[in-house]
């Protein structure tokens, strides 16, 4: 007998039939004798619609009210799944973040979980009840509802698994595991039986949406066994299907490159002809940091005339706030022009093997050159190389790289 947290994403609970299927899946685990807690996302499309409504009313909307609106999607799913479970004879109860409570910090829209009180849920699980918990949300020290950033239900599930001392956290989604790249754009992508926390963390942080970055970080730190698997496939679940996220030393055959990810969530910003003197970068990035705008890739090139072009990327959702901040700074530091381009994509190759193998970046540049794809910005870390390209070449680039690194399935 095990204690399992089962998490179901948006497509897995997209309509009443899917919710009934989830209820049956939960019932099977209960019948096998396991204690089960469930974490659910909003029904697919719901969160996008709620976010759209906030943006339509005001691009610079109040983050506390954004959270009030977008947290509602998950509440609906918890109630519906609890009803579906009760209907098939499984004792179940819905839980919102504030009821447990799932305590977070005050960073509305991208809050971090600080603590979860698990005792009451454990007591109920031991008594045979299935808690159905809203993912994505928590409660701030101020008492207001918070959300954890897009894809945050994964993080709710891993944090809950840690708080409940669960043996496993099963993340059910619309693909049957973690692949060498997004199987929706590369049909030749290969499923990985295991992936290391580190590589999964890096892949998630550069755009592989299959797990939210913070969920992998938490799993690594709290030693939670995470498995990614499909809610659309039936068959016996012996704990071996899907992809297991594990410590690096549990992986026998290490690839140089384990995966390729892309992100269309970033926008490029160029400040043209910025004075080339000390303190400019501190002013620009300081101003952005103050408004909680995270900057990702950065390049700077000094020209002979004492000015420099400063190019960087940031989340598309942050662009209106960044433009407001930089506009206010223009007269203070003096630059010629502020250009923004949302039509970019970041393509990244990730692998722990890069630590010990040379030429990984070069393979990337060559493969992109062969397809005549221009590289706008480059950044690297110990186990990753990322490039920024025009968004229209995303699929072409990912497929070319997947082949270039020998990742294509036979
Ligand atoms: P959920 O709603 O269940 O949380 P998501 O849409 O957030 O599902 O994540 C699953 C999706 O992640 C898949 O449909 C797939 O398109 C995408 N994805 C991106 N990269 C990968 C990868 N390397 N392996 C598997 N899926 C990936
Ligand atoms: N519903 C939220 C989102 O769409 C959280 C999640 O699905 O993980 O981002
Ligand atoms: Mg998700």
Short mmCIF file of N, CA, C and O and ligand atoms in Angstrom, two decimals, residues 7-10 40-43 45-48 70 73-74 135-136 149-155 212, ligand 2:
data_model
loop_
_atom_site.label_atom_id
_atom_site.label_comp_id
_atom_site.label_asym_id
_atom_site.label_seq_id
_atom_site.Cartn_x
_atom_site.Cartn_y
_atom_site.Cartn_z
N UNK A 7 -2.04 14.01 -10.01
CA UNK A 7 -2.37 15.34 -10.53
C UNK A 7 -2.90 15.23 -11.96
O UNK A 7 -2.29 14.54 -12.79
N UNK A 8 -3.99 15.92 -12.24
CA UNK A 8 -4.57 15.88 -13.58
C UNK A 8 -4.60 17.28 -14.18
O UNK A 8 -5.18 18.20 -13.59
N UNK A 9 -3.97 17.45 -15.34
CA UNK A 9 -3.90 18.75 -16.01
C UNK A 9 -5.17 19.07 -16.78
O UNK A 9 -6.12 18.26 -16.81
N UNK A 10 -5.18 20.23 -17.41
CA UNK A 10 -6.39 20.78 -18.05
C UNK A 10 -7.05 19.87 -19.06
O UNK A 10 -8.27 19.68 -19.03
N UNK A 40 -6.05 18.99 -9.07
CA UNK A 40 -6.57 19.24 -10.43
C UNK A 40 -6.28 20.65 -10.91
O UNK A 40 -6.15 21.59 -10.14
N UNK A 41 -6.19 20.74 -12.25
CA UNK A 41 -6.10 22.03 -12.94
C UNK A 41 -7.49 22.48 -13.34
O UNK A 41 -8.45 21.71 -13.23
N UNK A 42 -7.56 23.68 -13.87
CA UNK A 42 -8.81 24.15 -14.48
C UNK A 42 -9.06 23.36 -15.76
O UNK A 42 -8.12 22.85 -16.38
N UNK A 43 -10.33 23.24 -16.15
CA UNK A 43 -10.66 22.56 -17.41
C UNK A 43 -9.98 23.31 -18.55
O UNK A 43 -9.89 24.54 -18.53
N UNK A 45 -8.53 25.42 -21.42
CA UNK A 45 -9.04 26.65 -22.03
C UNK A 45 -9.55 27.65 -21.01
O UNK A 45 -9.60 28.85 -21.27
N UNK A 46 -9.90 27.17 -19.82
CA UNK A 46 -10.52 28.06 -18.82
C UNK A 46 -9.56 29.16 -18.36
O UNK A 46 -9.91 30.34 -18.35
N UNK A 47 -8.34 28.76 -17.98
CA UNK A 47 -7.42 29.76 -17.45
C UNK A 47 -7.08 30.81 -18.52
O UNK A 47 -7.04 32.01 -18.22
N UNK A 48 -6.87 30.35 -19.76
CA UNK A 48 -6.60 31.32 -20.84
C UNK A 48 -7.74 32.33 -20.97
O UNK A 48 -7.50 33.53 -21.17
N UNK A 70 -8.31 34.33 -11.85
CA UNK A 70 -7.80 33.11 -12.50
C UNK A 70 -7.82 31.89 -11.59
O UNK A 70 -7.82 30.76 -12.07
N UNK A 73 -10.87 28.87 -11.86
CA UNK A 73 -10.97 27.72 -12.77
C UNK A 73 -10.80 26.40 -12.04
O UNK A 73 -11.57 25.44 -12.25
N UNK A 74 -9.84 26.35 -11.15
CA UNK A 74 -9.53 25.10 -10.44
C UNK A 74 -10.65 24.73 -9.47
O UNK A 74 -10.95 23.56 -9.25
N UNK A 135 -5.24 22.89 -7.72
CA UNK A 135 -3.87 23.26 -8.01
C UNK A 135 -3.78 24.75 -8.24
O UNK A 135 -4.80 25.46 -8.24
N UNK A 136 -2.52 25.25 -8.38
CA UNK A 136 -2.30 26.60 -8.93
C UNK A 136 -2.54 27.72 -7.92
O UNK A 136 -2.24 28.86 -8.20
N UNK A 149 1.64 31.04 -10.96
CA UNK A 149 2.23 31.15 -12.30
C UNK A 149 1.69 30.06 -13.19
O UNK A 149 1.29 28.98 -12.70
N UNK A 150 1.69 30.30 -14.51
CA UNK A 150 1.08 29.35 -15.44
C UNK A 150 1.72 27.96 -15.32
O UNK A 150 2.95 27.85 -15.16
N UNK A 151 0.88 26.96 -15.36
CA UNK A 151 1.36 25.59 -15.19
C UNK A 151 1.58 25.22 -13.73
O UNK A 151 2.13 24.15 -13.42
N UNK A 152 1.13 26.09 -12.82
CA UNK A 152 1.47 25.93 -11.40
C UNK A 152 0.85 24.74 -10.67
O UNK A 152 1.26 24.42 -9.55
N UNK A 153 -0.10 24.07 -11.30
CA UNK A 153 -0.70 22.92 -10.61
C UNK A 153 0.31 21.79 -10.41
O UNK A 153 0.19 21.00 -9.47
N UNK A 154 1.30 21.72 -11.30
CA UNK A 154 2.36 20.71 -11.10
C UNK A 154 3.06 20.97 -9.77
O UNK A 154 3.35 20.04 -9.01
N UNK A 155 3.33 22.25 -9.51
CA UNK A 155 4.02 22.63 -8.28
C UNK A 155 3.14 22.35 -7.07
O UNK A 155 3.61 21.85 -6.04
N UNK A 212 6.05 22.29 -14.68
CA UNK A 212 6.45 23.66 -14.33
C UNK A 212 7.82 23.62 -13.65
O UNK A 212 8.09 22.72 -12.83
N1 LIG B 2 -4.74 26.24 -14.79
C1 LIG B 2 -3.42 26.82 -14.64
C2 LIG B 2 -2.84 27.16 -16.01
O1 LIG B 2 -3.47 26.93 -17.03
C3 LIG B 2 -2.50 25.94 -13.86
C4 LIG B 2 -2.18 24.60 -14.50
O2 LIG B 2 -2.90 24.14 -15.39
O3 LIG B 2 -1.20 23.99 -14.08
O4 LIG B 2 -1.77 27.69 -16.09
#
